[in-house]
Short mmCIF file of N, CA and C in Angstrom, two decimals:
data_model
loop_
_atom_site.label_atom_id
_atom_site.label_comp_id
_atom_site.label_asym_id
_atom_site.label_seq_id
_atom_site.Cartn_x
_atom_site.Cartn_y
_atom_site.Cartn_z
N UNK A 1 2.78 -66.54 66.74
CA UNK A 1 2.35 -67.51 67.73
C UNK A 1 2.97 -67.19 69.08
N UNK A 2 2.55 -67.48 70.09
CA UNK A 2 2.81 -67.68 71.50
C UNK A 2 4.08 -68.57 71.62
N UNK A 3 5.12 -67.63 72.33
CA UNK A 3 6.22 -68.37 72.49
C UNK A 3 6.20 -68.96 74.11
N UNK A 4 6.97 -70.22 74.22
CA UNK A 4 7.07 -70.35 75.81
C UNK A 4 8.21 -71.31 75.96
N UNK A 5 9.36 -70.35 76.41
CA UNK A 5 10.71 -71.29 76.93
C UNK A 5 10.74 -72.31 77.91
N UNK A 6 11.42 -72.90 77.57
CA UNK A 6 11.09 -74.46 77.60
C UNK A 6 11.91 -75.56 77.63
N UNK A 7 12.30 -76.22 79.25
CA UNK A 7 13.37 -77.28 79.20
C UNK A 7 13.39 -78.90 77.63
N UNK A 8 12.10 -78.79 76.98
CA UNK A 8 11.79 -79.33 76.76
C UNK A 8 11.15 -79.51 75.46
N UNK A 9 10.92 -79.99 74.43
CA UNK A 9 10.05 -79.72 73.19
C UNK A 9 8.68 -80.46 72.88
N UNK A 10 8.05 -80.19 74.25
CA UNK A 10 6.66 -81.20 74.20
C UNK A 10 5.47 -80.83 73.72
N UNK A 11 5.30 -79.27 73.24
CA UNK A 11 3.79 -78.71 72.79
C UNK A 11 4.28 -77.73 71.65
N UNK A 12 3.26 -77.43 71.24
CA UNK A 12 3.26 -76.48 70.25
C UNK A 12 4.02 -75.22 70.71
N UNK A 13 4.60 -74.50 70.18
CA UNK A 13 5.16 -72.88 70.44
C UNK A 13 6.10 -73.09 71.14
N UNK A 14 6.45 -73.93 71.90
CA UNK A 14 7.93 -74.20 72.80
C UNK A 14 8.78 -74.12 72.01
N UNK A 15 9.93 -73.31 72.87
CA UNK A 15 11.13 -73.31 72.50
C UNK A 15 11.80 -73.34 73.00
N UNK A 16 12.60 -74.66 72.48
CA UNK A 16 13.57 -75.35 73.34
C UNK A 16 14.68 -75.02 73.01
N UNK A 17 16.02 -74.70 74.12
CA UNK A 17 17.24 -74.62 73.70
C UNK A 17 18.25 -75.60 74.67
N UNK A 18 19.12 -76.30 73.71
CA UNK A 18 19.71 -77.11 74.18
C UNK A 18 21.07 -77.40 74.15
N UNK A 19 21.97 -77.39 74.59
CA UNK A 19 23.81 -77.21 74.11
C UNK A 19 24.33 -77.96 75.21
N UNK A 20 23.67 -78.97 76.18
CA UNK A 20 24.06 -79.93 77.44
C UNK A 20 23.12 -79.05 78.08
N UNK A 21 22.81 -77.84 78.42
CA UNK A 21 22.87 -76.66 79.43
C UNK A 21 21.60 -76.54 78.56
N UNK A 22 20.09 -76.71 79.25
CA UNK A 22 18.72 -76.31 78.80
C UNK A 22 18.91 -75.03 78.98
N UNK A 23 18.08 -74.32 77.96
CA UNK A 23 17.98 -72.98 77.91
C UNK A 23 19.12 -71.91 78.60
N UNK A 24 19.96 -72.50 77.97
CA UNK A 24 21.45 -71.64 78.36
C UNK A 24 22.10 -71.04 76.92
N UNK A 25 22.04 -69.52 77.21
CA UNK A 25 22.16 -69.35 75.40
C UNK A 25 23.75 -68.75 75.68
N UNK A 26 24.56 -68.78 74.90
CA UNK A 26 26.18 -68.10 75.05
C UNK A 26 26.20 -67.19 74.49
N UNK A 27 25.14 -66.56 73.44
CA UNK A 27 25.47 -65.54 72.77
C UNK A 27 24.36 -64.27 73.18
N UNK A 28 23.72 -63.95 72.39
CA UNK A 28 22.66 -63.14 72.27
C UNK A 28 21.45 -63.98 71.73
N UNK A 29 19.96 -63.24 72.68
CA UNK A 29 18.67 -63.98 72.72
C UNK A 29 17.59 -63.12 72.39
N UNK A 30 17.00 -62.96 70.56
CA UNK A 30 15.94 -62.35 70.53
C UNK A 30 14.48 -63.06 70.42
N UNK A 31 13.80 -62.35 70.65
CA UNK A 31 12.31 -63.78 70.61
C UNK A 31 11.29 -62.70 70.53
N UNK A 32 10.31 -62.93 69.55
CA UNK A 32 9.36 -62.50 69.43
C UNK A 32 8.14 -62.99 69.15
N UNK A 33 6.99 -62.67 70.35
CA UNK A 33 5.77 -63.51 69.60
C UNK A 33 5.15 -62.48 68.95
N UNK A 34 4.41 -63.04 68.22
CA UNK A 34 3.62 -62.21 67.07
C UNK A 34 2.25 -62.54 66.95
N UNK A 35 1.77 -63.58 68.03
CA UNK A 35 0.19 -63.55 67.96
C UNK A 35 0.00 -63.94 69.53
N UNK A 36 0.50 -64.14 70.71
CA UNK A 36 0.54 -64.59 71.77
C UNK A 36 1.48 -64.11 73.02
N UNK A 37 1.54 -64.79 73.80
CA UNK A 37 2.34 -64.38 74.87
C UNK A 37 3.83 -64.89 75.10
N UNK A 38 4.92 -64.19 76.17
CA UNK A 38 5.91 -65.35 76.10
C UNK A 38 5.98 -65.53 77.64
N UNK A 39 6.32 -67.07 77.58
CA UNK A 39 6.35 -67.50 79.01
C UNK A 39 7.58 -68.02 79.31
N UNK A 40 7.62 -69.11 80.35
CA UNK A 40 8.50 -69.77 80.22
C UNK A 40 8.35 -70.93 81.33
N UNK A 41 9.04 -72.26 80.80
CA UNK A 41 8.82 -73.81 82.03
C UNK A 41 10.08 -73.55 82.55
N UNK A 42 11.09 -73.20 82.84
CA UNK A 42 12.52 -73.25 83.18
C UNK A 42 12.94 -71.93 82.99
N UNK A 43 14.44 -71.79 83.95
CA UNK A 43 15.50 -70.79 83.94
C UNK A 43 16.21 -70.46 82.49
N UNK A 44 15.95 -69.09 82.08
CA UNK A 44 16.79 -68.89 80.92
C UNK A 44 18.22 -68.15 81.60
N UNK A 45 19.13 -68.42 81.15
CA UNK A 45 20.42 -68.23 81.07
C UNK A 45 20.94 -67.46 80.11
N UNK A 46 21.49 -65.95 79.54
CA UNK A 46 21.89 -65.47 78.09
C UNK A 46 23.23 -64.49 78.73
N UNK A 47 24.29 -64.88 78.34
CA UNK A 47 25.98 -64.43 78.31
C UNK A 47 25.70 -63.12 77.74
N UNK A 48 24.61 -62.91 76.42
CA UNK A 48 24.64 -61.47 75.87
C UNK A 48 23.91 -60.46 76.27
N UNK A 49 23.28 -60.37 75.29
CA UNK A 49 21.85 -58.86 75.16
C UNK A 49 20.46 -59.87 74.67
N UNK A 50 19.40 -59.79 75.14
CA UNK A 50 18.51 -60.22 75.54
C UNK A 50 17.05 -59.39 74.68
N UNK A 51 16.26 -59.83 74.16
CA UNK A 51 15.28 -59.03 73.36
C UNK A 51 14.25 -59.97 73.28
N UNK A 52 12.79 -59.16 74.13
CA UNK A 52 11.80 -60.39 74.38
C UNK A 52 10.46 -59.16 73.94
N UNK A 53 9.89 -59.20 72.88
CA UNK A 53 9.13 -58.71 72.49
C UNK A 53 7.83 -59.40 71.72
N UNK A 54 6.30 -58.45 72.10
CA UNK A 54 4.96 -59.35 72.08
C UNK A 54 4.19 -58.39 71.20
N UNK A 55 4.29 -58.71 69.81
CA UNK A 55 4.03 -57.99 68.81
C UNK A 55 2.55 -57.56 68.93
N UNK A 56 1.44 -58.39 69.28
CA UNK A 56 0.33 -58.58 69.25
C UNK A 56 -0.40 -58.10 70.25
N UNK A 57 -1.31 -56.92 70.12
CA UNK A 57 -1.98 -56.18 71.20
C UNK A 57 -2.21 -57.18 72.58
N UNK A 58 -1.76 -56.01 73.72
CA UNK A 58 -1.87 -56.91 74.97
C UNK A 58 -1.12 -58.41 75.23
N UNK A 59 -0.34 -58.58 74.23
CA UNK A 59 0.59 -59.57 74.48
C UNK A 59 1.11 -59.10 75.60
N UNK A 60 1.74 -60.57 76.62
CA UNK A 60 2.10 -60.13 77.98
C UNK A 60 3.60 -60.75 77.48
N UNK A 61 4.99 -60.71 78.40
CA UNK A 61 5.90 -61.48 78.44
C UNK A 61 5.87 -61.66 80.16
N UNK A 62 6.02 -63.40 80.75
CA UNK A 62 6.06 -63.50 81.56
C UNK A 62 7.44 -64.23 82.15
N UNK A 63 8.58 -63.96 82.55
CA UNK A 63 9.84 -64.07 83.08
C UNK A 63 9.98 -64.32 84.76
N UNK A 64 9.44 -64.83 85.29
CA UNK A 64 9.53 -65.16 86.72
C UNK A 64 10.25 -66.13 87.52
N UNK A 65 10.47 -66.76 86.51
CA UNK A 65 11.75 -67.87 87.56
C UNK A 65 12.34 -67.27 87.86
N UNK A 66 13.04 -67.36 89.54
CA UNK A 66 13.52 -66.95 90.41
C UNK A 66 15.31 -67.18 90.26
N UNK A 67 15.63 -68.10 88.84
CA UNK A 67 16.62 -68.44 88.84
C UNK A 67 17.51 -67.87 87.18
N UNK A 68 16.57 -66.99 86.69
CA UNK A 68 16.80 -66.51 85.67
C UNK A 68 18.61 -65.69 85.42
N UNK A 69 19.08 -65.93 84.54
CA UNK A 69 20.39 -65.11 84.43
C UNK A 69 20.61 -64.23 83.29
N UNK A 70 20.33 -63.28 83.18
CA UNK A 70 20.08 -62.68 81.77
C UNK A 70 21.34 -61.64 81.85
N UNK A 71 22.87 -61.42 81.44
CA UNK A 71 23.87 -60.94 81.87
C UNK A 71 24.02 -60.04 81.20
N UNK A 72 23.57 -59.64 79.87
CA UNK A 72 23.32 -58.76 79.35
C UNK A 72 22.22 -57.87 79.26
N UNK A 73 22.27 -56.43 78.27
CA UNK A 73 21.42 -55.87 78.80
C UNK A 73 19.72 -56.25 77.62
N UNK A 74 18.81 -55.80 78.26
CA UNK A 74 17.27 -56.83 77.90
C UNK A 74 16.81 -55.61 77.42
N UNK A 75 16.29 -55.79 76.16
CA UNK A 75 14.95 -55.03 75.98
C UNK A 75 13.98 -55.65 75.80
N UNK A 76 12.59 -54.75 76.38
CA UNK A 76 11.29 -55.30 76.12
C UNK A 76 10.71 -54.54 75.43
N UNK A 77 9.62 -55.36 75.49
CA UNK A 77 9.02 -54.20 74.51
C UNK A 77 7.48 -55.25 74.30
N UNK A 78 6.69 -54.13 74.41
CA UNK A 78 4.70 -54.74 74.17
C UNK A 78 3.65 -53.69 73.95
N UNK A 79 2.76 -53.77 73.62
CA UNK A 79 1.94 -52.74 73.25
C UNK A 79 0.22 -53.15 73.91
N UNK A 80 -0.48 -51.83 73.84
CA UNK A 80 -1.68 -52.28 74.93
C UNK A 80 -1.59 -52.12 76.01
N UNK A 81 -2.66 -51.45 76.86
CA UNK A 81 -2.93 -50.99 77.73
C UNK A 81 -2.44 -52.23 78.84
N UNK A 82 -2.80 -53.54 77.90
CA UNK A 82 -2.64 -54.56 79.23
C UNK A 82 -1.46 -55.70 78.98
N UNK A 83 -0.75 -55.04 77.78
CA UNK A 83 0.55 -55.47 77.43
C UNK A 83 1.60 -55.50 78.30
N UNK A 84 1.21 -56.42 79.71
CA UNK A 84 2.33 -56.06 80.39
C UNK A 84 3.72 -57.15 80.48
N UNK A 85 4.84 -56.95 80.54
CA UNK A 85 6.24 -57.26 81.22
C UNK A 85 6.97 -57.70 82.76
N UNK A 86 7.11 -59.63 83.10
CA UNK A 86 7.03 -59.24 84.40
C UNK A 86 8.74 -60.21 84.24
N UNK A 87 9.57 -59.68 84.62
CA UNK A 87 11.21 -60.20 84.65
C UNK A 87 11.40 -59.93 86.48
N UNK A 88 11.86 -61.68 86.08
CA UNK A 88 12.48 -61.80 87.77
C UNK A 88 13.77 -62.65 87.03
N UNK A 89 15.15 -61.69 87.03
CA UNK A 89 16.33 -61.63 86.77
C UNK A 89 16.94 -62.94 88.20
N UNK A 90 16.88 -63.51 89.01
CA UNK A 90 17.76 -64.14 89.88
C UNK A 90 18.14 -63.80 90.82
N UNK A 91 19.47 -63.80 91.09
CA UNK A 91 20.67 -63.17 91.70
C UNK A 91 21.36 -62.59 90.87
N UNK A 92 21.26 -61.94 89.49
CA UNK A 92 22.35 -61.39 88.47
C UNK A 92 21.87 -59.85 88.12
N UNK A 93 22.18 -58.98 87.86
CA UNK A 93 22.31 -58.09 87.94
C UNK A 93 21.57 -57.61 86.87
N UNK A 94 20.67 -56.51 86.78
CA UNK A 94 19.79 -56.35 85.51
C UNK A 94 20.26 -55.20 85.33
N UNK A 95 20.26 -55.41 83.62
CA UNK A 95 20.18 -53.66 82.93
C UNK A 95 19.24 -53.61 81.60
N UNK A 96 18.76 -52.92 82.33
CA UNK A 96 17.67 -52.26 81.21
C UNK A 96 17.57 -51.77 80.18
N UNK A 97 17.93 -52.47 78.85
CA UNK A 97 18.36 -51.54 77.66
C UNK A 97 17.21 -51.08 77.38
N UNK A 98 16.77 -49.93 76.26
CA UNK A 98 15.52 -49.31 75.84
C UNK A 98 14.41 -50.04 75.67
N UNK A 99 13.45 -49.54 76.27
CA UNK A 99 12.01 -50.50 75.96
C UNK A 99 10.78 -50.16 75.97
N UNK A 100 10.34 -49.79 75.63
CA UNK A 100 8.35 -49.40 75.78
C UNK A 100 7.35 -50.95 75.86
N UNK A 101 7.31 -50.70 77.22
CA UNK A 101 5.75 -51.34 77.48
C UNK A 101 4.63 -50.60 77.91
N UNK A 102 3.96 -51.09 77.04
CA UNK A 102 2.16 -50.54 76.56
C UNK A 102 1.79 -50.58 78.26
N UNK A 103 1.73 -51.54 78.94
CA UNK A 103 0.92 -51.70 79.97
C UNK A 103 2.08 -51.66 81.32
N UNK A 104 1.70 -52.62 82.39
CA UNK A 104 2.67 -52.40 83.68
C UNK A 104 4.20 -53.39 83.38
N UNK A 105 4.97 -52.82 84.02
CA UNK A 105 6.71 -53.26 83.87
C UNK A 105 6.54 -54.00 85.78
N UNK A 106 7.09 -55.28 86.03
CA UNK A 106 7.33 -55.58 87.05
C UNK A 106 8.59 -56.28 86.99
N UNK A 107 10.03 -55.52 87.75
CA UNK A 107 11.30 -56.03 87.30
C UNK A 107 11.87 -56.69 89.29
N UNK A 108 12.10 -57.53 88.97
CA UNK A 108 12.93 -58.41 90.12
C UNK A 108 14.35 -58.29 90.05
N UNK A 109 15.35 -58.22 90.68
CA UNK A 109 16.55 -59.01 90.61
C UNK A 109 17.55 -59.01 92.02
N UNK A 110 18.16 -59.88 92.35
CA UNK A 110 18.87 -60.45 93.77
C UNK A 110 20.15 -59.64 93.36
N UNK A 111 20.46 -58.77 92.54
CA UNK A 111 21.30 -57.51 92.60
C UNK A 111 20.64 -56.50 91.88
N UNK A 112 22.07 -55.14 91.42
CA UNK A 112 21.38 -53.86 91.36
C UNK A 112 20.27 -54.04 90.14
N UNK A 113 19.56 -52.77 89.67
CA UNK A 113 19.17 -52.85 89.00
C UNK A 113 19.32 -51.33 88.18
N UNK A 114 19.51 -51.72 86.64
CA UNK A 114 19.59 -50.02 86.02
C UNK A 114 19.41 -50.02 84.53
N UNK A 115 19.59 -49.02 83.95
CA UNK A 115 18.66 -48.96 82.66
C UNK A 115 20.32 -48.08 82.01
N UNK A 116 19.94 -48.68 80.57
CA UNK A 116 20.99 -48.19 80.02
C UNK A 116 20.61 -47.32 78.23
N UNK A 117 19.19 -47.38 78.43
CA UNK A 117 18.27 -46.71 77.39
C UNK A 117 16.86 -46.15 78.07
N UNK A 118 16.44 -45.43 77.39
CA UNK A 118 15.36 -44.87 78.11
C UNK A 118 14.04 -46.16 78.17
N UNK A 119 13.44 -45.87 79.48
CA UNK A 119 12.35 -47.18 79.59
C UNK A 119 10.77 -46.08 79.71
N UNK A 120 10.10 -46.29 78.24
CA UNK A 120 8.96 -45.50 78.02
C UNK A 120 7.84 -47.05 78.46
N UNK A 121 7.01 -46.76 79.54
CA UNK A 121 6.23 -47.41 80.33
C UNK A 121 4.71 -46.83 80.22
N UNK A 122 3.84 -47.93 79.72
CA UNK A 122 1.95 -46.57 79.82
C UNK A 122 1.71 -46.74 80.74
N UNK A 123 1.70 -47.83 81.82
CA UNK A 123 1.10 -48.42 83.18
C UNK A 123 2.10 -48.18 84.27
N UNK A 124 1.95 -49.06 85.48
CA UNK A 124 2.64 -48.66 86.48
C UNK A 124 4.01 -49.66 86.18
N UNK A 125 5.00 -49.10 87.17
CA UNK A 125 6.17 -49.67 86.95
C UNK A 125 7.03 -49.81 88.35
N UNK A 126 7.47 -51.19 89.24
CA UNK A 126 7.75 -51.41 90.48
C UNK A 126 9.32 -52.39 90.17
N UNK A 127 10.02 -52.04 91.02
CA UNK A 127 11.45 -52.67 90.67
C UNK A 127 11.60 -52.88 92.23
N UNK A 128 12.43 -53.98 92.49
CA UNK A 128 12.66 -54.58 93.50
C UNK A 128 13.92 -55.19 93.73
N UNK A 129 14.97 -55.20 94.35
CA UNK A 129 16.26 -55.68 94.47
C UNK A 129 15.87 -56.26 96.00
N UNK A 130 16.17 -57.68 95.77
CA UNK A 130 15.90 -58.38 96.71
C UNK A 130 17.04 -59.08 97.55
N UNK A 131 18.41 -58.46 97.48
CA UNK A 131 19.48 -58.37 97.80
C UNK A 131 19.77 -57.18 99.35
N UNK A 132 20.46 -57.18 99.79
CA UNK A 132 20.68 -56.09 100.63
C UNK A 132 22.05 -55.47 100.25
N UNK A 133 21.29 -53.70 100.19
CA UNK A 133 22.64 -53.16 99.77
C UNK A 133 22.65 -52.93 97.90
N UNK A 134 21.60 -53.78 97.25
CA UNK A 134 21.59 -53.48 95.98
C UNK A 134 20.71 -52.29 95.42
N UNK A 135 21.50 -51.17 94.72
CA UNK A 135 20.91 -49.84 94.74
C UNK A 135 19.92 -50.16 93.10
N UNK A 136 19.09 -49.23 92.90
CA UNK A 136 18.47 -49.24 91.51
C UNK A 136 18.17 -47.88 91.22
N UNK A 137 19.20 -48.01 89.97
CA UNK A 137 19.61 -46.79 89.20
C UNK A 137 19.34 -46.78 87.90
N UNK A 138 18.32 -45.63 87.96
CA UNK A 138 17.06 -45.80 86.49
C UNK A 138 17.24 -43.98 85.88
N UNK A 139 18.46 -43.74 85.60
CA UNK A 139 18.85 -42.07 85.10
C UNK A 139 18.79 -41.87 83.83
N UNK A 140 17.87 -42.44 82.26
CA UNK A 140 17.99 -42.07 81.52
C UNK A 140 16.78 -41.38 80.58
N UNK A 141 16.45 -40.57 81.54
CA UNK A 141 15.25 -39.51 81.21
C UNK A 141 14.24 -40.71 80.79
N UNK A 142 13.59 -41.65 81.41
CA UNK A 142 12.91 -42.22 81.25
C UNK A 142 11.37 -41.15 81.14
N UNK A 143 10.14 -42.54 80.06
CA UNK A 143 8.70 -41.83 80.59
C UNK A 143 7.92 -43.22 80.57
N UNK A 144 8.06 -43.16 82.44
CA UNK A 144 7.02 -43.88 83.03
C UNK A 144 5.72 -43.29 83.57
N UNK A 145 4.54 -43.46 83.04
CA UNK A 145 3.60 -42.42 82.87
C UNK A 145 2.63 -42.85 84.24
N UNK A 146 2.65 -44.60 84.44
CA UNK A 146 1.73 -44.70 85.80
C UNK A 146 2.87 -44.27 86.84
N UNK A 147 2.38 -44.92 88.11
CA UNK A 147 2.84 -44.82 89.61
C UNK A 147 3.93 -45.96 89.50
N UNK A 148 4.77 -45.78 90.65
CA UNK A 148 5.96 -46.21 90.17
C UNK A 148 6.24 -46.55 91.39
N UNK A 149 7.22 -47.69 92.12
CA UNK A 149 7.45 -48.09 93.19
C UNK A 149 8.99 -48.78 93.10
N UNK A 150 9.48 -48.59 94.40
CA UNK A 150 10.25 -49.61 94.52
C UNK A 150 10.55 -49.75 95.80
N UNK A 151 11.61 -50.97 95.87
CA UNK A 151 11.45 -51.41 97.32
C UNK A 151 13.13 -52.56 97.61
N UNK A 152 13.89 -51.62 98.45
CA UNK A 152 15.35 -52.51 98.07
C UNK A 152 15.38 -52.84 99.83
N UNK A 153 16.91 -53.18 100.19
CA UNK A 153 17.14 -53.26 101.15
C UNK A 153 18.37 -53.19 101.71
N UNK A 154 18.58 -52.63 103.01
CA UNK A 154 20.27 -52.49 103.38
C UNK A 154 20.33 -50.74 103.48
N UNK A 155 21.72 -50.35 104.08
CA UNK A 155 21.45 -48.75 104.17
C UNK A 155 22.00 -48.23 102.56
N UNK A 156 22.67 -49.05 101.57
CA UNK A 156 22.96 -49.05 100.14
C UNK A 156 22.35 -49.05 99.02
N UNK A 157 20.74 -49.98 99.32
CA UNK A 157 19.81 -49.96 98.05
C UNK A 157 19.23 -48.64 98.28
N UNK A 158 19.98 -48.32 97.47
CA UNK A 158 19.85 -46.44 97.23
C UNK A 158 18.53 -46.10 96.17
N UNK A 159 17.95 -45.77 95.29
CA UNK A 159 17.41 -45.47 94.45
C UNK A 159 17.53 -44.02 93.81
N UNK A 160 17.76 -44.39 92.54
CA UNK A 160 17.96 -43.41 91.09
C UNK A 160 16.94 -43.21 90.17
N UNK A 161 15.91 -42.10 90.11
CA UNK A 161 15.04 -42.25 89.14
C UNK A 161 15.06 -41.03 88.66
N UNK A 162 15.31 -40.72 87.06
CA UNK A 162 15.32 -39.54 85.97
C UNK A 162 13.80 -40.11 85.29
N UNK A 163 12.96 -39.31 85.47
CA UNK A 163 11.76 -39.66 84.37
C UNK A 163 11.39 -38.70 83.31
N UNK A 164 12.42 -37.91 83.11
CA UNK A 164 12.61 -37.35 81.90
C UNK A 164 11.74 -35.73 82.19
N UNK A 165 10.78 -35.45 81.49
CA UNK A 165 10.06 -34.50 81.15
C UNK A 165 8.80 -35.16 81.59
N UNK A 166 8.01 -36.48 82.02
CA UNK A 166 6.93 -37.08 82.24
C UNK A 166 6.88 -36.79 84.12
N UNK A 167 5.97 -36.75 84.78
CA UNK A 167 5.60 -36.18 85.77
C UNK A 167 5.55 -37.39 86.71
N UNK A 168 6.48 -37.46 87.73
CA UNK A 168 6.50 -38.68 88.28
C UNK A 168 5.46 -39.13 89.89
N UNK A 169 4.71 -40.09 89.67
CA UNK A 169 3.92 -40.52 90.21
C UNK A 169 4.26 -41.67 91.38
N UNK A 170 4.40 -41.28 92.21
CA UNK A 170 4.79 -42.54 93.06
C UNK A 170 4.15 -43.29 93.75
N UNK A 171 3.95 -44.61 94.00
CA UNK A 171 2.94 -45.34 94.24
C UNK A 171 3.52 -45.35 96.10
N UNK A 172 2.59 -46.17 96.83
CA UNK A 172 2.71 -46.18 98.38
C UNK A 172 4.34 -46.97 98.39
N UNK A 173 5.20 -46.51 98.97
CA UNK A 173 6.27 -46.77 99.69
C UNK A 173 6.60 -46.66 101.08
N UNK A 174 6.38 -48.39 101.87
CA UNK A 174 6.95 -48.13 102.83
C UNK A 174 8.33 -47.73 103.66
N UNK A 175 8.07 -47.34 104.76
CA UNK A 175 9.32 -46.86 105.23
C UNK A 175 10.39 -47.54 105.29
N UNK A 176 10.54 -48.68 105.15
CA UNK A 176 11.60 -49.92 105.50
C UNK A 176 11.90 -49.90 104.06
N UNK A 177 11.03 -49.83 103.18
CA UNK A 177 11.27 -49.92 101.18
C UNK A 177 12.74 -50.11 100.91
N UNK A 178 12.76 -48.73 100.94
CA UNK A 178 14.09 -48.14 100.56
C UNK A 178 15.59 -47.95 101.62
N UNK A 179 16.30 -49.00 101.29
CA UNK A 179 17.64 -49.04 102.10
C UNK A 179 18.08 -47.51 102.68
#
């Protein structure tokens, strides 16, 4: 079923977590849907390692609150051309543990951003540090097979990209993009 995090336990497939602190997990957070998508009504919060996976062709996971804290490192993971992954991390710092998404990867975060397993991608893939000065460092022979973008800011948001043995494609980058 379709998962969707959730201040709250008002519909079907929600999942609510509660300890005073809505959707604030202290440990480690795996979740998997297996016939649907995962969303979310509220900020998830996880102290650990993070695992958000959409078993079911073209399952999407959608992560966009702007206030998200995920402190450990996340894997994703989806299958399908249109199986895509969209994480907007906060202000906290993202790392990318290993992950294959079928379709496009769209990663946010208000610091650096970096991968700490290889990130095998079928679609395009755009990372964004919306911080100034926050670099994104993606060195572990990754294969991101579409066009690929990113876009930081400051003379520090540096950018790091290893795409392994896969032929790297870069999508339009403006001049201001990259710190």
């Amino acid at each position: 079923a379709a998962v969707k995090l959730h201040s709250s336990a008002s519909s079907n497939g929600d999942l609510f977590i509660d300890g005073s602190t809505d959707l604030a997990v202290g440990g480690n957070l795996s979740i998997t849907a297996t016939t649907g998508n995962i969303t979310q009504g509220a900020a998830v919060a996880v102290t650990g390692t993070s695992s958000f996976t959409t078993s079911a062709s073209n399952g999407t996971t959608t992560l966009s609150t702007t206030t998200n804290a995920l402190t450990g490192a996340v894997a994703l993971s989806s299958t399908g051309s249109s199986g895509n992954v969209t994480i907007d991390n906060g202000t906290t710092a993202l790392n990318i543990a290993a992950s294959s998404v079928g379709g496009n990867l769209t990663v946010t975060s208000g610091d650096s951003i970096t991968d700490s397993g290889v990130l095998t991608i079928g679609g395009t893939a755009s990372f964004t540090t919306d911080t100034t000065n926050k670099p994104i460092t993606l060195n572990s022979q990754n294969a991101i097979t579409g066009q690929v973008t990113f876009a930081t800011t400051g003379t520090g948001g540096d950018v790091t990209l290893d795409n392994g043995t896969t032929a790297i494609s870069l999508g339009t980058i403006g001049s201001s993009a990259i710190g």
